[in-house]
Short mmCIF file of C-alpha atoms and ligand atoms in Angstrom, two decimals:
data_model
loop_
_atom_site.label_atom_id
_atom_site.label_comp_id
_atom_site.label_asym_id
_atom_site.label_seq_id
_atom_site.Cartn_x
_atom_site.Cartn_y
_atom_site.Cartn_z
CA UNK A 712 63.86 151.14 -44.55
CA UNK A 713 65.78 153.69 -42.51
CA UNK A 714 68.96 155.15 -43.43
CA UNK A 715 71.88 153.81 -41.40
CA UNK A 716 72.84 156.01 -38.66
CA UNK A 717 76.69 157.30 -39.02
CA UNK A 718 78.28 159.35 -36.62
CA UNK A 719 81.62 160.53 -35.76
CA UNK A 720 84.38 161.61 -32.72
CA UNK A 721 87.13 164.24 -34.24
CA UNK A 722 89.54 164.92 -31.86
CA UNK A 723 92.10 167.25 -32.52
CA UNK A 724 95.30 165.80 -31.44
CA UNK A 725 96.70 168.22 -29.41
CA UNK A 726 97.16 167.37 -26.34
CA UNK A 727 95.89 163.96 -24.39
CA UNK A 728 92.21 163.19 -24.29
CA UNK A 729 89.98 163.95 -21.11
CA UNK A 730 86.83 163.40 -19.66
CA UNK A 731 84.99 165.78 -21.63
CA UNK A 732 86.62 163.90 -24.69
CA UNK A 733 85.37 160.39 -23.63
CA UNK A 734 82.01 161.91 -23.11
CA UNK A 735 81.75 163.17 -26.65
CA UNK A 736 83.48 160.04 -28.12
CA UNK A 737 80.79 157.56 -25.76
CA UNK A 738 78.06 159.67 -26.75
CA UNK A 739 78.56 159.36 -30.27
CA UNK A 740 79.54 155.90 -30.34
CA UNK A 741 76.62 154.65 -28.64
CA UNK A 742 74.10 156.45 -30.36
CA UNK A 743 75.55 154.49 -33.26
CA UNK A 744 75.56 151.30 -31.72
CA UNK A 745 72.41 151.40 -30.24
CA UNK A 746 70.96 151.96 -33.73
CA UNK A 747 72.74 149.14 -34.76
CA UNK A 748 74.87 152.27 -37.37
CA UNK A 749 78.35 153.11 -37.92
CA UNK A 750 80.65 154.86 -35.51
CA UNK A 751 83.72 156.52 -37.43
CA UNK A 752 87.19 158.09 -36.28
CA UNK A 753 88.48 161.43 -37.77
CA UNK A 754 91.76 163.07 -36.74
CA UNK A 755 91.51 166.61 -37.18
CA UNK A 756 95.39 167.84 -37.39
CA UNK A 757 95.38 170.51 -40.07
CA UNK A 758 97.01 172.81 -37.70
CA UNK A 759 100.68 171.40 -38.13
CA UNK A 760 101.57 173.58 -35.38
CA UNK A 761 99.71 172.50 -32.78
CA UNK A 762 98.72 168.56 -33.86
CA UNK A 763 101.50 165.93 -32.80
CA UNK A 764 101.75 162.67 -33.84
CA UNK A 765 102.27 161.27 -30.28
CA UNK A 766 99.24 163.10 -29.26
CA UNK A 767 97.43 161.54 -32.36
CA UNK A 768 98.76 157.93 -31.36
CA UNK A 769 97.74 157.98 -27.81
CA UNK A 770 94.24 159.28 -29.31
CA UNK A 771 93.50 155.89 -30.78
CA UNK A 772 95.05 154.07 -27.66
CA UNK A 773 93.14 156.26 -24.97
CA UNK A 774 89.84 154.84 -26.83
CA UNK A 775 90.66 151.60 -27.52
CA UNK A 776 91.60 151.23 -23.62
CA UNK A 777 88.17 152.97 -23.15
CA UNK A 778 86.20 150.02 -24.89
CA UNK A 779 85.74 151.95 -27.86
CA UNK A 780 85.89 150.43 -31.63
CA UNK A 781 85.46 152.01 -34.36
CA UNK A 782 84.63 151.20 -38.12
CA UNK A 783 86.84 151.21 -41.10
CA UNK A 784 89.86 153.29 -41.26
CA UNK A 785 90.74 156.40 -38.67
CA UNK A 786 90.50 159.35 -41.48
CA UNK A 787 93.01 162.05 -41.08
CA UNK A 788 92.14 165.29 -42.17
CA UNK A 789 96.28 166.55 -43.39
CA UNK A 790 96.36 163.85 -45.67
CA UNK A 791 93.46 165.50 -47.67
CA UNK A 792 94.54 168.97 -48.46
CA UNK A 793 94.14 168.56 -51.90
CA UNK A 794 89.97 167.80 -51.51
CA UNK A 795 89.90 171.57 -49.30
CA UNK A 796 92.04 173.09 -52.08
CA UNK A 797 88.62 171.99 -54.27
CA UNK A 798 86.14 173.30 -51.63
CA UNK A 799 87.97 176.70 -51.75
CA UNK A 800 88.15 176.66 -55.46
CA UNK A 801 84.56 175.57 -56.21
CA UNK A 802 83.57 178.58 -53.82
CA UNK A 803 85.87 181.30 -55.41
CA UNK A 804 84.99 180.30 -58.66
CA UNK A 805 81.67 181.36 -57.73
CA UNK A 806 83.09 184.63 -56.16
CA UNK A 807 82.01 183.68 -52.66
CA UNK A 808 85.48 184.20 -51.71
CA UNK A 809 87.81 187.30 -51.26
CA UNK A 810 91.24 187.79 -50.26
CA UNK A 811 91.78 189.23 -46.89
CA UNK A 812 95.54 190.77 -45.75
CA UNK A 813 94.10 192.30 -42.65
CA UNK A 814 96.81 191.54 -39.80
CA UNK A 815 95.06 190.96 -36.25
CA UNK A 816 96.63 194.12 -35.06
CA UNK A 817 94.81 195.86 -38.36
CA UNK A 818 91.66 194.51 -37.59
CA UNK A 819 91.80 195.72 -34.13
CA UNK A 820 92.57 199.38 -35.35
CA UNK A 821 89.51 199.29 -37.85
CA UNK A 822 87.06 198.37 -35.32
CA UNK A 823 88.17 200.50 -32.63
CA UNK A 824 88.16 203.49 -35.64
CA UNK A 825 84.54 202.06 -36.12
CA UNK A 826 83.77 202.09 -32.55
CA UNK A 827 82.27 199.25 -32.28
CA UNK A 828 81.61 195.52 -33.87
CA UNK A 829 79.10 192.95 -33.65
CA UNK A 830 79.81 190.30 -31.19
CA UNK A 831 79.81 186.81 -33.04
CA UNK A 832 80.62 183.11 -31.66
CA UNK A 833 84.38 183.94 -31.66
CA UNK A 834 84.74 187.36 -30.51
CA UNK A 835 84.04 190.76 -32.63
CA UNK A 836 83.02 190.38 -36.30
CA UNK A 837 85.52 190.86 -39.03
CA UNK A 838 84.49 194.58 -40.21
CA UNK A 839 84.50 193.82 -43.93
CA UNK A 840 87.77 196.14 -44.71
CA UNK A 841 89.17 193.71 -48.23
CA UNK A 842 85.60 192.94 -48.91
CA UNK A 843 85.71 196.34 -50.09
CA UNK A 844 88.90 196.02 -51.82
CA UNK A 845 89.04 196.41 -56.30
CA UNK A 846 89.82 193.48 -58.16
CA UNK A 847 92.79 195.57 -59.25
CA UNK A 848 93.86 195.71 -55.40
CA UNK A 849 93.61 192.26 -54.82
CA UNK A 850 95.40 191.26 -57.92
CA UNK A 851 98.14 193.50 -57.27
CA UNK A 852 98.97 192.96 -53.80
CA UNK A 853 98.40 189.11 -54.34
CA UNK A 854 100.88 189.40 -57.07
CA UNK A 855 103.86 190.67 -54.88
CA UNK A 856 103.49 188.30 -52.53
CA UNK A 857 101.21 189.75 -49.58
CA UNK A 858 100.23 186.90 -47.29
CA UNK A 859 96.60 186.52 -47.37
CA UNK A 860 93.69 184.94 -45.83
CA UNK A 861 90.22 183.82 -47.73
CA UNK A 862 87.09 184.90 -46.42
CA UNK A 863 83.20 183.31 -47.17
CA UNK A 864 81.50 186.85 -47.54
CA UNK A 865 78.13 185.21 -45.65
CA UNK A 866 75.88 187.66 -46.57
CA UNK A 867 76.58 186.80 -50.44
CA UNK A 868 76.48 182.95 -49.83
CA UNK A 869 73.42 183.40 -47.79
CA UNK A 870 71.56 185.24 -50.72
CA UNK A 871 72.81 181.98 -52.80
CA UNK A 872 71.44 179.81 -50.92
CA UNK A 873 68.09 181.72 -49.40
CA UNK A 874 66.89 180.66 -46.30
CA UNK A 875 67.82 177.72 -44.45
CA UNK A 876 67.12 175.45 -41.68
CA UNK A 877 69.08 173.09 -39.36
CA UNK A 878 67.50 169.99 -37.52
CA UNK A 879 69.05 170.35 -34.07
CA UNK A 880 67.75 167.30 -32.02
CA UNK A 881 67.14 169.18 -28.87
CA UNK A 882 65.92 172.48 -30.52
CA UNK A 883 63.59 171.13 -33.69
CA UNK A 884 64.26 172.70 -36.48
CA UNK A 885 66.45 176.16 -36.01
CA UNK A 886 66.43 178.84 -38.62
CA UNK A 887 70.31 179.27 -39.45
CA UNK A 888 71.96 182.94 -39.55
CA UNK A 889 75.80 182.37 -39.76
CA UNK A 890 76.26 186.31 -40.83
CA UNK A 891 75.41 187.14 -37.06
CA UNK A 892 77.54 184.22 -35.70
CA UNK A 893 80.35 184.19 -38.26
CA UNK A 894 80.34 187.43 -40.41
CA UNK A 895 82.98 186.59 -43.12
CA UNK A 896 84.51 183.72 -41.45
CA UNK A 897 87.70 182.75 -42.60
CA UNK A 898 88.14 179.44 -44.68
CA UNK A 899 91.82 179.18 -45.63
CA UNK A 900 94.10 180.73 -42.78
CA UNK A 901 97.63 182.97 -43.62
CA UNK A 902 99.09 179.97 -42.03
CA UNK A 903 96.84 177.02 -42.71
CA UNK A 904 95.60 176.09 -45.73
CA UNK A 905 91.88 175.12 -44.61
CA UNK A 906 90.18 176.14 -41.92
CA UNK A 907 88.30 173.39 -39.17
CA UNK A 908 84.83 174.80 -40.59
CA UNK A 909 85.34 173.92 -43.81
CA UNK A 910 87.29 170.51 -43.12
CA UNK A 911 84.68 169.47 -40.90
CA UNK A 912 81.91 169.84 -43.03
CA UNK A 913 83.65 168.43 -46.02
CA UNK A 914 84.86 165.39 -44.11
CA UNK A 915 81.36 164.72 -42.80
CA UNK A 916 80.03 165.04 -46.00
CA UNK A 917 82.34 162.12 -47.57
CA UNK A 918 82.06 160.12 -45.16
CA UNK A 919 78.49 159.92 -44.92
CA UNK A 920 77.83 161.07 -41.24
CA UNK A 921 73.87 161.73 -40.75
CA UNK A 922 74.10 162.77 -36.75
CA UNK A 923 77.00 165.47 -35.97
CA UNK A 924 77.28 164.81 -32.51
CA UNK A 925 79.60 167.31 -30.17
CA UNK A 926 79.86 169.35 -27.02
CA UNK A 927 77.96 172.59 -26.48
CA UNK A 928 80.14 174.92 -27.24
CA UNK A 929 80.92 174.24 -31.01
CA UNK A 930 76.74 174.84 -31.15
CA UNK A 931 77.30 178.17 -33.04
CA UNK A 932 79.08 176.80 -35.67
CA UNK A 933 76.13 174.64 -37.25
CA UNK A 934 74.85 177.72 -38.48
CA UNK A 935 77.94 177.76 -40.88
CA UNK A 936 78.60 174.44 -41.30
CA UNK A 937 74.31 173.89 -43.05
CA UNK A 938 75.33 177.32 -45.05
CA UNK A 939 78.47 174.98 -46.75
CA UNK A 940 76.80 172.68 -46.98
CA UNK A 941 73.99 174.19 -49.20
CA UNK A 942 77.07 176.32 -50.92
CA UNK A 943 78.46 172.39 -51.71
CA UNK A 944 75.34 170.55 -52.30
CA UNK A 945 76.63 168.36 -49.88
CA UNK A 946 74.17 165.71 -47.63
CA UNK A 947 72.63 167.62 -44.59
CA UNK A 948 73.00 165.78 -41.36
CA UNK A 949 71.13 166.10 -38.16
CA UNK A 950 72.89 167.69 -34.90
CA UNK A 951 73.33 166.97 -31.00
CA UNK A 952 74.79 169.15 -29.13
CA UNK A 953 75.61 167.50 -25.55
CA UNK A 954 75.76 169.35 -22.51
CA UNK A 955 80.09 170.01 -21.32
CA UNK A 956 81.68 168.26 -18.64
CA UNK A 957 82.91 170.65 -16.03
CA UNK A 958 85.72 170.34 -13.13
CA UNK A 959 85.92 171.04 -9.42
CA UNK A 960 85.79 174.98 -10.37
CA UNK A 961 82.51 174.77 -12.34
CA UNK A 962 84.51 175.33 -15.20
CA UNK A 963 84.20 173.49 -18.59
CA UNK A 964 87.27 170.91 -18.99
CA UNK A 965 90.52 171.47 -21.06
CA UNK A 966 93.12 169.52 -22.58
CA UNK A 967 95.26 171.66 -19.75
CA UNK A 968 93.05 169.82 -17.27
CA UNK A 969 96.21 167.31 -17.26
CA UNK A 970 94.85 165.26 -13.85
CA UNK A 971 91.79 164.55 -15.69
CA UNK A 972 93.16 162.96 -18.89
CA UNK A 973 92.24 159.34 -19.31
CA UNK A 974 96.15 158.57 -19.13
CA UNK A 975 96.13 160.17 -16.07
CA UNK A 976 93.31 158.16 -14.16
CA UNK A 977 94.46 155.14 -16.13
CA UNK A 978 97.87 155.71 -14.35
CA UNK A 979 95.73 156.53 -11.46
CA UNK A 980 94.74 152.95 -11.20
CA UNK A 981 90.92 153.83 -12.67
CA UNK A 982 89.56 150.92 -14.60
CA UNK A 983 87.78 151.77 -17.82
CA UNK A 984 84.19 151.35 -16.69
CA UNK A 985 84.97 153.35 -13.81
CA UNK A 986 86.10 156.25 -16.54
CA UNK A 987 83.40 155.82 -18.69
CA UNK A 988 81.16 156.56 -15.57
CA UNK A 989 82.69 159.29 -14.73
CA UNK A 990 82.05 160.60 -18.50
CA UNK A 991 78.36 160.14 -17.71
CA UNK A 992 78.03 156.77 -19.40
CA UNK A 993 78.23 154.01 -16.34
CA UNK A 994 76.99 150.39 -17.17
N1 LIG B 2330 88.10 168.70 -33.91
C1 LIG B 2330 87.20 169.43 -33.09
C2 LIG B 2330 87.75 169.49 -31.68
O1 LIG B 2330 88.13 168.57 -31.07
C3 LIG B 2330 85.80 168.84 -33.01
C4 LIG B 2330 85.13 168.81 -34.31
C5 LIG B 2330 83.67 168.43 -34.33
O2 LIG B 2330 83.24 167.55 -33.59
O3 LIG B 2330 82.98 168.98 -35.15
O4 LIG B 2330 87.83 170.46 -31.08
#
């Protein structure tokens, strides 16, 4: 018999859901259905700065007024900080990990002293400055205090690993080269404890999801996400990538789209089918 099908929506509550939201979260949740599956909940709010509670509440409302159920409990990602902790120690212990101090404004210096950097998914790559740092360094600064960063150097976790593939619904199968995308991504932030990467992959991996299902533009970061998941021995899933909503201006929706939240076309007087058409998923 088949494995189940399990997939997921993860909103990030920071800010009020749109239509570009209610297309991922349809998507997802009828590919699940269909398949007769499970469709699961996650709230991503690991960044305490931006995540709000009322934002998180109004989440859950926003799809329940939608149609949408969901199965079991809503997971929420800050109330398992101590299973990233693990992740980051299981990958240092290996050395696949190094302490970075770089400010932004430091980074900036070192590549323009390089003259150039590699473009990745999220701007120019991190040019490797504390990779290159002594154990002695790291210890030292580490032990007065120096805020730091940890980095995944790639190109050691990819040599772990050796090659590796992703199963990409739309694509087949897609050879997977996060040093490119990624470089040495960060994992655990100055100011955050865990990074989404490595939250996200953990989170699908407990939970059991077998089709990562989200918009377009977080298609880069499967190339990481199957490299931790080889690091972790974790389950690989399969991916879809769905095209992104865009408004009037051709431009993909935002969370500062405010007239295009489902509150606000709720409040508009929009029934929910009428919404969920809108999203692309009439009927
Ligand atoms: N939390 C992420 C976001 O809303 C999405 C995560 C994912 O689907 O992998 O931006």
């Amino acid at each position: 018999m088949a494995a189940s099908i399990v997939t997921r929506f993860a909103p990030s509550p920071t800010g009020f859901l749109h239509l570009g939201h209610a297309m991922s979260a349809l998507f997802a949740w009828r590919r699940a259905r269909e398949a007769g599956g499970r469709f699961l909940l996650r709230l991503e709010d690991i960044d305490a700065g931006r995540c709000r509670p009322d934002y998180a509440a109004a989440i859950l409302e926003d799809l329940a007024w939608l149609g949408l159920d969901w199965d079991g409990e809503v997971r929420v990602q800050s109330e398992h900080m101590v299973e990233y902790r693990a992740v980051l120690e299981a990958l240092s212990a290996r050395g696949l990990l190094y302490p970075c101090f770089c400010t932004r404004a430091e980074i900036a210096r070192e590549i323009a002293a390089i003259g150039h950097a590699p473009h990745g998914a999220d701007g120019p790559l991190y040019p490797g400055t504390c990779r290159r740092l002594s154990a002695d360094e790291r210890a030292t600064r580490i032990a007065r205090g120096e805020a730091h960063a940890l980095r995944l150097d790639t190109v050691a976790a990819m040599a772990a690993t050796g090659p590796l593939t992703a199963e990409e619904e739309d694509e087949g199968t897609v050879a997977v080269d996060p040093a490119s995308r990624f470089g040495d991504v960060v994992l655990a932030r100055k100011d955050m404890p865990a990074s989404y990467h490595l939250c996200v992959t953990h989170d699908d991996a407990v939970q059991g999801v077998t089709l990562v299902t989200r918009g377009h533009d977080l298609r880069p970061a499967t190339h990481l996400h199957r490299l931790l998941q080889a690091l972790m021995s974790w389950p690989v899933p399969r991916w879809h990538h769905h095209p992104l909503l865009t408004g009037a201006d051709g431009k993909r929706l935002a969370k500062r789209d405010a007239a295009l939240s489902l509150r606000a076309l709720r409040a508009a007087g929009r029934s929910a089918a009428e919404v969920r058409a809108l999203a692309g998923f009439p009927g």
